[in-house]
Coordinates of C-alpha atoms in Angstrom, one line a residue:
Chain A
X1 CA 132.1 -51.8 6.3
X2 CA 134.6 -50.4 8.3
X3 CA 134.9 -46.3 8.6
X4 CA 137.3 -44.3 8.6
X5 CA 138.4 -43.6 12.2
X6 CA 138.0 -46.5 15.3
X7 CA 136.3 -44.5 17.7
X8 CA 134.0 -46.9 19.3
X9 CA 133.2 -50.6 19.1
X10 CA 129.4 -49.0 19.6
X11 CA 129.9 -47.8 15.9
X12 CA 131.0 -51.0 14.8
X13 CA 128.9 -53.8 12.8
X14 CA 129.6 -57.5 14.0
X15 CA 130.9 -57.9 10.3
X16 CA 133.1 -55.0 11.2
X17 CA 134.9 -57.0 14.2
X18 CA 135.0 -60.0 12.4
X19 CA 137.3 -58.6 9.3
X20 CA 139.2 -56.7 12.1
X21 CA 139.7 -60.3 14.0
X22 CA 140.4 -62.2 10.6
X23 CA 143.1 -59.6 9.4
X24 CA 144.5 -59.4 12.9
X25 CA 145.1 -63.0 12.6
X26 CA 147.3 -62.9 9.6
X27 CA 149.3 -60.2 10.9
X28 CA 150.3 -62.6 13.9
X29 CA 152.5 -64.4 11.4
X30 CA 154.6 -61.7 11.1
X31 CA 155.1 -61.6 14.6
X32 CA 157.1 -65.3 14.2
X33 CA 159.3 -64.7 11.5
X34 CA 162.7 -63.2 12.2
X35 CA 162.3 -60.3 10.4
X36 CA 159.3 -59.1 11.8
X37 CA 158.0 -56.2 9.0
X38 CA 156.8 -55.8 6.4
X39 CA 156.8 -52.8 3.8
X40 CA 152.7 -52.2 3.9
X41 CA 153.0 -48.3 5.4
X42 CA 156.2 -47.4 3.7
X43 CA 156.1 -44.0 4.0
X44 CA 153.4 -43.5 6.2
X45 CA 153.4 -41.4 9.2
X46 CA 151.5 -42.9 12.6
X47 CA 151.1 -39.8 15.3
X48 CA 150.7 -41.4 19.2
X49 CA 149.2 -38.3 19.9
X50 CA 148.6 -39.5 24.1
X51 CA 147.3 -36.9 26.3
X52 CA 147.3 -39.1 29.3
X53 CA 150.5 -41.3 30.0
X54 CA 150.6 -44.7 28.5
X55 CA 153.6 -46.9 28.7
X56 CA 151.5 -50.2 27.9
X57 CA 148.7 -48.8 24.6
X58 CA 152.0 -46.6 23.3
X59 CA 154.6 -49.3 22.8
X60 CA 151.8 -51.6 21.1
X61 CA 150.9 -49.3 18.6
X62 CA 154.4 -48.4 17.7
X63 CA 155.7 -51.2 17.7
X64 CA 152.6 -52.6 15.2
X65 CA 153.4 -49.2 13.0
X66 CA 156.8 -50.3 12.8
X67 CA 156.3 -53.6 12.1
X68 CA 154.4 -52.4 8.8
X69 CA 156.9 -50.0 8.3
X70 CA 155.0 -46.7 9.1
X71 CA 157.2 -44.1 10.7
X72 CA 155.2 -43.7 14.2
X73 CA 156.1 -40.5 16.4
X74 CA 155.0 -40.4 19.8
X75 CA 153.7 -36.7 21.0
X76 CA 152.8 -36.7 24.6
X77 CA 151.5 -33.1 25.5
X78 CA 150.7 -34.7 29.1
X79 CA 149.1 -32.0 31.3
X80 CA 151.9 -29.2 30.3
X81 CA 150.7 -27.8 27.2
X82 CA 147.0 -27.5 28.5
X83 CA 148.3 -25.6 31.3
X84 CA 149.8 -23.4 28.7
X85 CA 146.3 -22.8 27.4
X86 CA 147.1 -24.8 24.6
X87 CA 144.0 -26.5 23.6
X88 CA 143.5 -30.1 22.4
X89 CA 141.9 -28.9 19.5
X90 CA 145.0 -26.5 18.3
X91 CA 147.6 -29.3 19.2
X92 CA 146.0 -31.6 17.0
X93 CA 145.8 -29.5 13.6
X94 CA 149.2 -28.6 14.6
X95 CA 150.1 -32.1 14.1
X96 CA 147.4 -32.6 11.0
X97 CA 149.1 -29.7 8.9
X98 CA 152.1 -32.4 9.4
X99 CA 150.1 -34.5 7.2
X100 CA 150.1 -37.4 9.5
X101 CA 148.2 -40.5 7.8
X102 CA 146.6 -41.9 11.1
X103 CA 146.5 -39.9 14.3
X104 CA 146.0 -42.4 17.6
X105 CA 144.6 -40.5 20.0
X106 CA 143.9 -41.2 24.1
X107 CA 142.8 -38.5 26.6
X108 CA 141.2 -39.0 29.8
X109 CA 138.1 -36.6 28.6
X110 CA 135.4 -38.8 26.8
X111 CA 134.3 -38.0 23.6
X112 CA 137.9 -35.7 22.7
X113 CA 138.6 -38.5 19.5
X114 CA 135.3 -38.2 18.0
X115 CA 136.1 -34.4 18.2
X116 CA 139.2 -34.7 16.6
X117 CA 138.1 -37.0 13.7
X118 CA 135.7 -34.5 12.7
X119 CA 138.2 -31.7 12.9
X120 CA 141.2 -33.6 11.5
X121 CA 142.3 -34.6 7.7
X122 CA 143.6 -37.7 9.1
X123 CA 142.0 -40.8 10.5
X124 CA 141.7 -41.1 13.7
X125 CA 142.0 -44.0 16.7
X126 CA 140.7 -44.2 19.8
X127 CA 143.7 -45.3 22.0
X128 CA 141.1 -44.8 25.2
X129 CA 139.1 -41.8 26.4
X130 CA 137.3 -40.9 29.9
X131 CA 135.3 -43.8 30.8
X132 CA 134.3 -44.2 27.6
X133 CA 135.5 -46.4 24.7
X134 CA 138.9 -48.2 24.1
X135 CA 137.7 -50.0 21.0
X136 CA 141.4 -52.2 20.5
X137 CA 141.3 -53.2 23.9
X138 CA 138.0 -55.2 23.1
X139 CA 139.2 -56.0 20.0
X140 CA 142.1 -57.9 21.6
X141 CA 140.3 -59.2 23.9
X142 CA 138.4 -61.0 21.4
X143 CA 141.0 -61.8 19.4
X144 CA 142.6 -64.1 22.5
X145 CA 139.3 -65.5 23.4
X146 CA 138.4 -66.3 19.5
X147 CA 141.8 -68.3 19.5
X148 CA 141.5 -69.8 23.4
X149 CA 137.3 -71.1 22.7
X150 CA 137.8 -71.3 18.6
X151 CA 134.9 -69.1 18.9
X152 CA 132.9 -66.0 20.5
X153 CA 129.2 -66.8 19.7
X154 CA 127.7 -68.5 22.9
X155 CA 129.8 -67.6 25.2
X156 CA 129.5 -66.6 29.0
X157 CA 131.7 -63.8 29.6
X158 CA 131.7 -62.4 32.9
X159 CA 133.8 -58.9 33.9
X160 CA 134.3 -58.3 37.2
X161 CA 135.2 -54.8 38.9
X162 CA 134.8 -50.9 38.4
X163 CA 132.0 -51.3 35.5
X164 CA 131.2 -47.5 36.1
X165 CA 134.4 -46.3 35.3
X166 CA 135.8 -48.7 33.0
X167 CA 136.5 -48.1 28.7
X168 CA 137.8 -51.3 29.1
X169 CA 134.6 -52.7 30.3
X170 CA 132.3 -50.4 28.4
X171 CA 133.8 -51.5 24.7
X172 CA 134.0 -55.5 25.6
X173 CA 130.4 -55.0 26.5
X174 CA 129.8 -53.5 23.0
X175 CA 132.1 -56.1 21.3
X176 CA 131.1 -59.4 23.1
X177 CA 127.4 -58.8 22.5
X178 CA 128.0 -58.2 19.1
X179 CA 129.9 -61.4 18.6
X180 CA 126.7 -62.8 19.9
X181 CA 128.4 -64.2 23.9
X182 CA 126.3 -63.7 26.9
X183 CA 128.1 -60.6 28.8
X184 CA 127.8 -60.6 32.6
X185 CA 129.0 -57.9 34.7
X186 CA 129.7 -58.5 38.6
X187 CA 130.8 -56.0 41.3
X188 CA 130.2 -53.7 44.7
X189 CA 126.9 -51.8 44.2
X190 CA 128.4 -48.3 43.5
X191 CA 130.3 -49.9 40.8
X192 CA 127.6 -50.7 38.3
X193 CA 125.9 -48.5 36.5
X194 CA 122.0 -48.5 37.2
X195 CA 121.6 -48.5 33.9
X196 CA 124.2 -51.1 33.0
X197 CA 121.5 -53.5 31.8
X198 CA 120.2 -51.4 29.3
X199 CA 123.6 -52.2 27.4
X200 CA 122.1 -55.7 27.0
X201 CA 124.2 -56.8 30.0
X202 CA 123.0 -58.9 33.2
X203 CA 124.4 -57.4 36.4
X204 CA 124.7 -59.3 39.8
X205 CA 126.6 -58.5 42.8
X206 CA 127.3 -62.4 43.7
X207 CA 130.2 -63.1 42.2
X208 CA 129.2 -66.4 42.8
X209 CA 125.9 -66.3 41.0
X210 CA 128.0 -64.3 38.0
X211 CA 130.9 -67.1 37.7
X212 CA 128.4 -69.8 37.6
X213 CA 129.0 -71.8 34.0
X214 CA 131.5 -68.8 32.9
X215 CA 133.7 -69.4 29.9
X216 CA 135.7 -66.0 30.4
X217 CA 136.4 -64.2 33.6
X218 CA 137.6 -60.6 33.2
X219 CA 138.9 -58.4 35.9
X220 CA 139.3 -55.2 35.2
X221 CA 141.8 -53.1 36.9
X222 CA 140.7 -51.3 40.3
X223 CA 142.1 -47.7 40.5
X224 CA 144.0 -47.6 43.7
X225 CA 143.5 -43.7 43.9
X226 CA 139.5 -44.1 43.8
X227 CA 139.7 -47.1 46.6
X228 CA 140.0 -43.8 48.7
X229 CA 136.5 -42.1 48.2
X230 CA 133.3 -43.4 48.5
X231 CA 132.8 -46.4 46.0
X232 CA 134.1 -49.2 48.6
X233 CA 135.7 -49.6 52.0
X234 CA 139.3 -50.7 51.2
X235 CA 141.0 -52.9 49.4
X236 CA 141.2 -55.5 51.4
X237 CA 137.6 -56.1 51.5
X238 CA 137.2 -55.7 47.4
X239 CA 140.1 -58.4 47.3
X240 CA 137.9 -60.6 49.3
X241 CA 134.8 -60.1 47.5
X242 CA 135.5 -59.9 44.1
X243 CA 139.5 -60.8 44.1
X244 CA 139.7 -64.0 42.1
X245 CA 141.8 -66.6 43.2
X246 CA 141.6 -70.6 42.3
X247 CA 138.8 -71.3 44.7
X248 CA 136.7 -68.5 43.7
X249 CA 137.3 -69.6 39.8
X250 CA 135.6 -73.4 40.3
X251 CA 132.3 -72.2 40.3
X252 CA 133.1 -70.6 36.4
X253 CA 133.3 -73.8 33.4
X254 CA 136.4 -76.0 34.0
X255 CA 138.0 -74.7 30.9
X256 CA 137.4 -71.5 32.1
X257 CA 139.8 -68.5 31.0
X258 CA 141.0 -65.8 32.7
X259 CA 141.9 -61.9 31.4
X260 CA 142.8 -58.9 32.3
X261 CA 143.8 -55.7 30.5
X262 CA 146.8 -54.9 32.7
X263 CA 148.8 -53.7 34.8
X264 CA 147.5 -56.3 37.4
X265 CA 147.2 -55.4 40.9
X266 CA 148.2 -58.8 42.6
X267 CA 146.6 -59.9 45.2
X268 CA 143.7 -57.5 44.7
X269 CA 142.3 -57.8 41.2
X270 CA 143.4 -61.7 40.9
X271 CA 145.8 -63.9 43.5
X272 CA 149.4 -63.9 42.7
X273 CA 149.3 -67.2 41.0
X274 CA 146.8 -66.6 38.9
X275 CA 148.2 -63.1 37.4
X276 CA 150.8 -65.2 36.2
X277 CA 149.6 -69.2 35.6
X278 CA 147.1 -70.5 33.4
X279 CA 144.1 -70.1 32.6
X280 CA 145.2 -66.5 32.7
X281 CA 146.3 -65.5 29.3
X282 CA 147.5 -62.4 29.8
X283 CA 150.7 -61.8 28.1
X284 CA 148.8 -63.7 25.1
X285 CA 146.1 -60.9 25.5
X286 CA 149.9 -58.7 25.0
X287 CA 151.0 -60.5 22.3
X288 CA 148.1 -60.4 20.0
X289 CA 147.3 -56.5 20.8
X290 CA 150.1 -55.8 18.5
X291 CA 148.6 -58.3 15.6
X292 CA 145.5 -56.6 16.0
X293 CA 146.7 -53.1 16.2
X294 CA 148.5 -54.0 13.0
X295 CA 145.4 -54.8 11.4
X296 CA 143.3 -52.0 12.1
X297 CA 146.3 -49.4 11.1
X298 CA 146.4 -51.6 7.6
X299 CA 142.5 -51.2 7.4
X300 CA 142.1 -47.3 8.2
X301 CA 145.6 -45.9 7.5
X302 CA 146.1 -43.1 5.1
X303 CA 141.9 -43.3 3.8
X304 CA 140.5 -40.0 2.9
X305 CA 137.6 -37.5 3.9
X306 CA 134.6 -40.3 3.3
X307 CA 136.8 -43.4 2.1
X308 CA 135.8 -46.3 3.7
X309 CA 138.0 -49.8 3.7
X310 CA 136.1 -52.0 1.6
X311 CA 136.1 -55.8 1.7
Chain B
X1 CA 153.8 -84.3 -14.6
X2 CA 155.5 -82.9 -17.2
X3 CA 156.3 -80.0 -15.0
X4 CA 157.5 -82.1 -12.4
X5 CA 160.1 -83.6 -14.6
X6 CA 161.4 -80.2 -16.0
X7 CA 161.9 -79.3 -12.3
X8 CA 164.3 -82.4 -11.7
X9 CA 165.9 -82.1 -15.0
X10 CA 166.8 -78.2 -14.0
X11 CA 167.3 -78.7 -10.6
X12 CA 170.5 -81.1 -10.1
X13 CA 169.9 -81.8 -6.2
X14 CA 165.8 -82.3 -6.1
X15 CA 166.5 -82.6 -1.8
X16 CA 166.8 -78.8 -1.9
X17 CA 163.6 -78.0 -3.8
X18 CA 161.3 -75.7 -2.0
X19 CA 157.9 -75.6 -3.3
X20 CA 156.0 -72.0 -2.5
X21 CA 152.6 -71.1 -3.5
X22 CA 150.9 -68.2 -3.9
X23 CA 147.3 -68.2 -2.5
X24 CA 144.6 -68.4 -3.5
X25 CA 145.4 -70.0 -7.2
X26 CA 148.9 -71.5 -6.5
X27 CA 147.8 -73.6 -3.5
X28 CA 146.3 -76.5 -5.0
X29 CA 148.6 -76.8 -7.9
X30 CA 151.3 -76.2 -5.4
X31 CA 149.8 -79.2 -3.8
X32 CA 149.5 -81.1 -6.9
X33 CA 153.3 -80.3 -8.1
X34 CA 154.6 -81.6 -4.5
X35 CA 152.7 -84.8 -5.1
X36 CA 154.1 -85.2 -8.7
X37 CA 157.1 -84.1 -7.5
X38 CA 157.9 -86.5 -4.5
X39 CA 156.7 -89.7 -7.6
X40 CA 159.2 -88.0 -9.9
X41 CA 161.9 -87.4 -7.4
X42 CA 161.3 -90.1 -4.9
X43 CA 162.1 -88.2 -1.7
X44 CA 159.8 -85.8 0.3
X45 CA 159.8 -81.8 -1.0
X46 CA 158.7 -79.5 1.3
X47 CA 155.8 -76.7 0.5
X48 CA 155.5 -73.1 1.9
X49 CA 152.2 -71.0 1.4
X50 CA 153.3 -67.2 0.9
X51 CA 150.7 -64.4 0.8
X52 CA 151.7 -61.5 -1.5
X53 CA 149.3 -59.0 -0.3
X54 CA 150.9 -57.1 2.5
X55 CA 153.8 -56.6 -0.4
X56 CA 151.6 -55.1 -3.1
X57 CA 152.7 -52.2 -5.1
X58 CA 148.9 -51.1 -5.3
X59 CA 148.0 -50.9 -1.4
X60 CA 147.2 -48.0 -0.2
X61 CA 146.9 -46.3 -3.4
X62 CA 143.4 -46.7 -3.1
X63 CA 140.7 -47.0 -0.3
X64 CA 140.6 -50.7 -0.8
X65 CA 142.3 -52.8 1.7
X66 CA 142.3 -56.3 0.3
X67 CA 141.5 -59.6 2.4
X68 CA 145.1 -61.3 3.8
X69 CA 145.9 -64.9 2.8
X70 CA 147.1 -67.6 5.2
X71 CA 151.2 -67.4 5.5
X72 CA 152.5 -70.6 6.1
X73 CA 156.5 -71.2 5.9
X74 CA 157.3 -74.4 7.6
X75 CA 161.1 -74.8 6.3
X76 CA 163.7 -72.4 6.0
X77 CA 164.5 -71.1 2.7
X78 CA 168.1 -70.8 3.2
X79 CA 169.9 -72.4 0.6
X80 CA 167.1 -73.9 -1.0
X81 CA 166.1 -73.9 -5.0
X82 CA 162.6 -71.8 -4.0
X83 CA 160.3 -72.6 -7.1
X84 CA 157.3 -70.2 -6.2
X85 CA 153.9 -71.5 -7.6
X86 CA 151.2 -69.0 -9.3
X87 CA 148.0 -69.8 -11.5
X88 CA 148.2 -67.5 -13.8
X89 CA 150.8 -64.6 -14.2
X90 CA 150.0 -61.5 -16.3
X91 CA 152.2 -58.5 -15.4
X92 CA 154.9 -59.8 -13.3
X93 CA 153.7 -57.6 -10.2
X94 CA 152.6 -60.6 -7.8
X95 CA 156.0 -62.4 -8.4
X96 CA 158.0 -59.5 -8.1
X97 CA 155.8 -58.6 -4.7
X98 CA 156.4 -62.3 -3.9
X99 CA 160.3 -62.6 -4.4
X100 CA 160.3 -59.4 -1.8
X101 CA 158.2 -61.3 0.8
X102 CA 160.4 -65.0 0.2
X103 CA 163.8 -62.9 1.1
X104 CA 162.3 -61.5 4.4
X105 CA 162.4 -65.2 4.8
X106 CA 166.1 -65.7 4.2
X107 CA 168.4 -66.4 1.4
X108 CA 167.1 -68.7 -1.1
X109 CA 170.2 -70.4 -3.3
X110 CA 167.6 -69.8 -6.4
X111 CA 164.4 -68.9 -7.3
X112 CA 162.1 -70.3 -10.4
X113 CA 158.7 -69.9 -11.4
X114 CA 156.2 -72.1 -12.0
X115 CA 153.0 -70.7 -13.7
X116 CA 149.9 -72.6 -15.1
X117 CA 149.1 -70.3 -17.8
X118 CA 151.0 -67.4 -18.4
X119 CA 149.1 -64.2 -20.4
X120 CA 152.3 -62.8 -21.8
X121 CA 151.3 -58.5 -20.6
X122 CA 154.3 -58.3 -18.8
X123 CA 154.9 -55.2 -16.7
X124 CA 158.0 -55.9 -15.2
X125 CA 161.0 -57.9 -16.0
X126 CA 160.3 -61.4 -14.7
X127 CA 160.3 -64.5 -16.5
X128 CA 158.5 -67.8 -16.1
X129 CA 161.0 -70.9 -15.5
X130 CA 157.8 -73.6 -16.2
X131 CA 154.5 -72.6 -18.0
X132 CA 151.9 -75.3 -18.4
X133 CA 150.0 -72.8 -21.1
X134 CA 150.8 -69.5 -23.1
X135 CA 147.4 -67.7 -24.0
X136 CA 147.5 -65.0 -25.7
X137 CA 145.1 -62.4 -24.4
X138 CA 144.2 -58.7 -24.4
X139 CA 144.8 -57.0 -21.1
X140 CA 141.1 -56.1 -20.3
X141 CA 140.2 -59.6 -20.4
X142 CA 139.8 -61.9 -17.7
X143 CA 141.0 -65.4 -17.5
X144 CA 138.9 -68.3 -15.3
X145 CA 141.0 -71.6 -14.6
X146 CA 138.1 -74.2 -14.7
X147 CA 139.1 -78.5 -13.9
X148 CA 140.1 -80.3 -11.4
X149 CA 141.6 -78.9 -8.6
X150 CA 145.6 -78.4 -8.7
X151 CA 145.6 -80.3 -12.4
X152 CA 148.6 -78.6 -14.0
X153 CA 148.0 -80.1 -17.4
X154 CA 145.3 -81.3 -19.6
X155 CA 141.7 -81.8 -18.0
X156 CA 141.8 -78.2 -17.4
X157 CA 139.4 -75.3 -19.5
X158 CA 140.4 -71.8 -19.6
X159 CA 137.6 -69.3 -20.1
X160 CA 138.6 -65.8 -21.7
X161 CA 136.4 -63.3 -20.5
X162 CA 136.0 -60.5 -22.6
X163 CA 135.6 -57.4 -20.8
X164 CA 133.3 -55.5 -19.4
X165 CA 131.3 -58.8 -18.6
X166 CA 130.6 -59.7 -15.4
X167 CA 133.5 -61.2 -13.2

């Protein structure tokens, strides 16, 4: 049964994800027609409330608030208001006494959603914090790999790059267990975890060895500013490691698929031609985070203290 | 059948007929109607599956957050003679919720109703172009459809539940 807030995919239940996925996959409809809303969240109010910038995460939850017809008001304190001493806590019940019916929340501070949700009237998304969780990332990411393989269960997913320091990576690891797929996690030494297998993960540092019968290849974005400490040499040398290009990808399946959460770094993360040719599917991976955004608003929006959404 | 030949009698060009079910009820006699239909008619009549949920009065009223229906609308509905197709209608609300959804589809010429059994406790004012079956019942109780899937006449039980047992 699904809670109240989305803070983790940790927290989730594989029947959880599965209801999320289902409902997501009706809302994609809507997406077709010409008049794309319905009138769901009449009268509800959605609060972006992103303390670190967000073009990408903000524009797909409004625009799957809107679509259900949910006012959505984006609030973007950015580093300004903590510099005024404002703290995250007293920004937030600002917004709750504005009786707000979901409050999507991403700071670069791990854990900052939970504490909201258990300080706020409204429920609450995780939108992405720290290195920790960003629970509708995964979710779409299953969502496009349900539709590409027609299923999840048995399947070889391998997710190349900054494991450490990835949400991105953290939550599909979480979500693609779950599902019941074989998760595989592949990059330079200082990149994984030591304790990465403990997640139920198996960790290589061949890309090779980790591509070898893949059904989905992941690459997660490589933050240019952290190229410059210690964790690798440059970027040229990640690119030919662990870049993907077409002659790395033959040694994953021949149906193989290829994702990444965006924006892509060409030419280090994945070749040019692949960011933007099949197998890559990453404007589907676009597309359907609005669907599925739209079905976890219409699952947790406007529940009370203790309600859960029931089946 | 019979149904199928009220439908042409009413409907003067049976080209621009437009069946629509409702899930989960309306789908097979939806199915059934388009067969009967295309005998009666003698030309091919297009069907739509329309879910109602996202267009329900009852929502988010309460914590429960119902499981969505397929949506399937393969024609347009411009200009077409939209006869929506429902199991059984009590109060009106799922027709009124689906007459909402079928404009955000476009401009439908008219719209009728088909309904296999129709309980009478109406809540709002809509009214049933085609019933197969008025039973009178009392608003607690339940009705169950039982027969062969999509038959809109004869061969076809319907169980009154009185309430309070279980569904």
């Amino acid at each position: 049964m699904i809670g109240r807030d989305l803070l983790g995919i940790e927290d989730l239940e594989r029947s959880d994800i599965e209801r999320i996925l289902e409902t997501a996959e009706r809302m994609q409809e809507i997406g077709e027609r010409q008049v794309k809303k319905v009138p769901t969240l009449r009268g509800r109010t959605i609060v972006n409330l992103f303390f670190e910038p967000s073009t990408r995460t903000r524009a797909s939850f409004e625009i799957a608030g809107k679509r259900l017809s949910a006012d959505v008001v984006n609030f973007s304190p950015g580093a300004s208001s903590l510099s005024k001493a404002e703290s995250i806590l007293d920004t937030a019940l600002t917004l709750d006494a504005m009786d707000p019916d979901v409050v999507i929340v991403r700071h670069k501070v791990a854990g900052v959603p939970k504490r909201l949700a258990d300080s706020l009237r409204a429920p609450v998304v995780n939108a992405g914090d720290g290195a920790h969780e960003h629970p509708t990332q995964a979710l779409l990411d299953m969502l496009t790999v349900k539709q590409e393989k027609g299923r999840i269960d048995g399947l070889t997913v391998t997710i190349i790059g900054d494991i450490a320091h990835s949400r991105v990576a953290r939550s599909n690891i979480y979500g693609f267990s779950k599902m019941g797929a074989e998760v595989r996690v592949v990059g330079p030494p200082p990149m994984l975890p030591a304790d990465v297998e403990s997640l139920g993960v198996k960790a290589y540092i061949s890309l090779r060895e980790a591509l070898e019968g893949a059904d989905v290849v992941m690459a997660l974005r490589i933050q240019l500013e952290r190229v410059q400490g210690a964790l690798f040499p440059s970027i040229r040398e990640y690119a030919a490691t662990f870049g993907l290009d077409r002659a790395k990808l033959r040694y994953a399946k021949d149906d193989a698929i290829v994702m990444h959460p965006g924006p892509v770094n060409r030419g280090v993360e994945l070749s040019h031609d692949l960011a933007d040719h099949r197998p890559s599917v990453i404007l589907d991976q676009v597309r359907n985070g609005v669907a599925l955004r739209m079905a976890v608003l219409y699952l947790i929006a406007g529940l009370a203290p203790g309600e859960e959404s029931a089946p | 059948m019979r149904i199928a030949h009220e439908i042409v009698e009413r409907n003067e060009k049976p080209e621009d007929v437009y069946i629509v079910a409702i899930p989960n009820g309306g789908v097979p006699l939806g199915r059934r109607l388009v067969e009967n239909l295309e005998e009666v008619a003698g030309q091919r009549i297009p069907m739509g599956i329309l879910d109602t949920t996202l267009y329900r009065d009852d929502v988010h009223t309460t914590g429960e957050r119902p499981l969505l229906r397929v949506t399937e609308m393969p024609s347009s509905v411009d200009g077409r003679a939209v006869i929506l197709v429902e199991d059984v209608v009590n109060t009106g609300r799922t027709i009124r919720a689906a007459m909402d959804a079928l404009m955000d589809f476009g401009r439908p010429r008219s719209v009728q109703v088909v309904a296999l059994v129709d309980r009478g406790h109406r809540e709002l004012p809509i009214k049933i172009d085609y019933v197969g079956k008025n039973i009178p019942t009392r608003p607690e109780e339940k009705v169950h459809l039982r027969g062969e899937d999509g038959d809109l006449e004869g061969l076809l039980e319907v169980v009154v539940e009185a309430a309070g047992e279980g569904a």
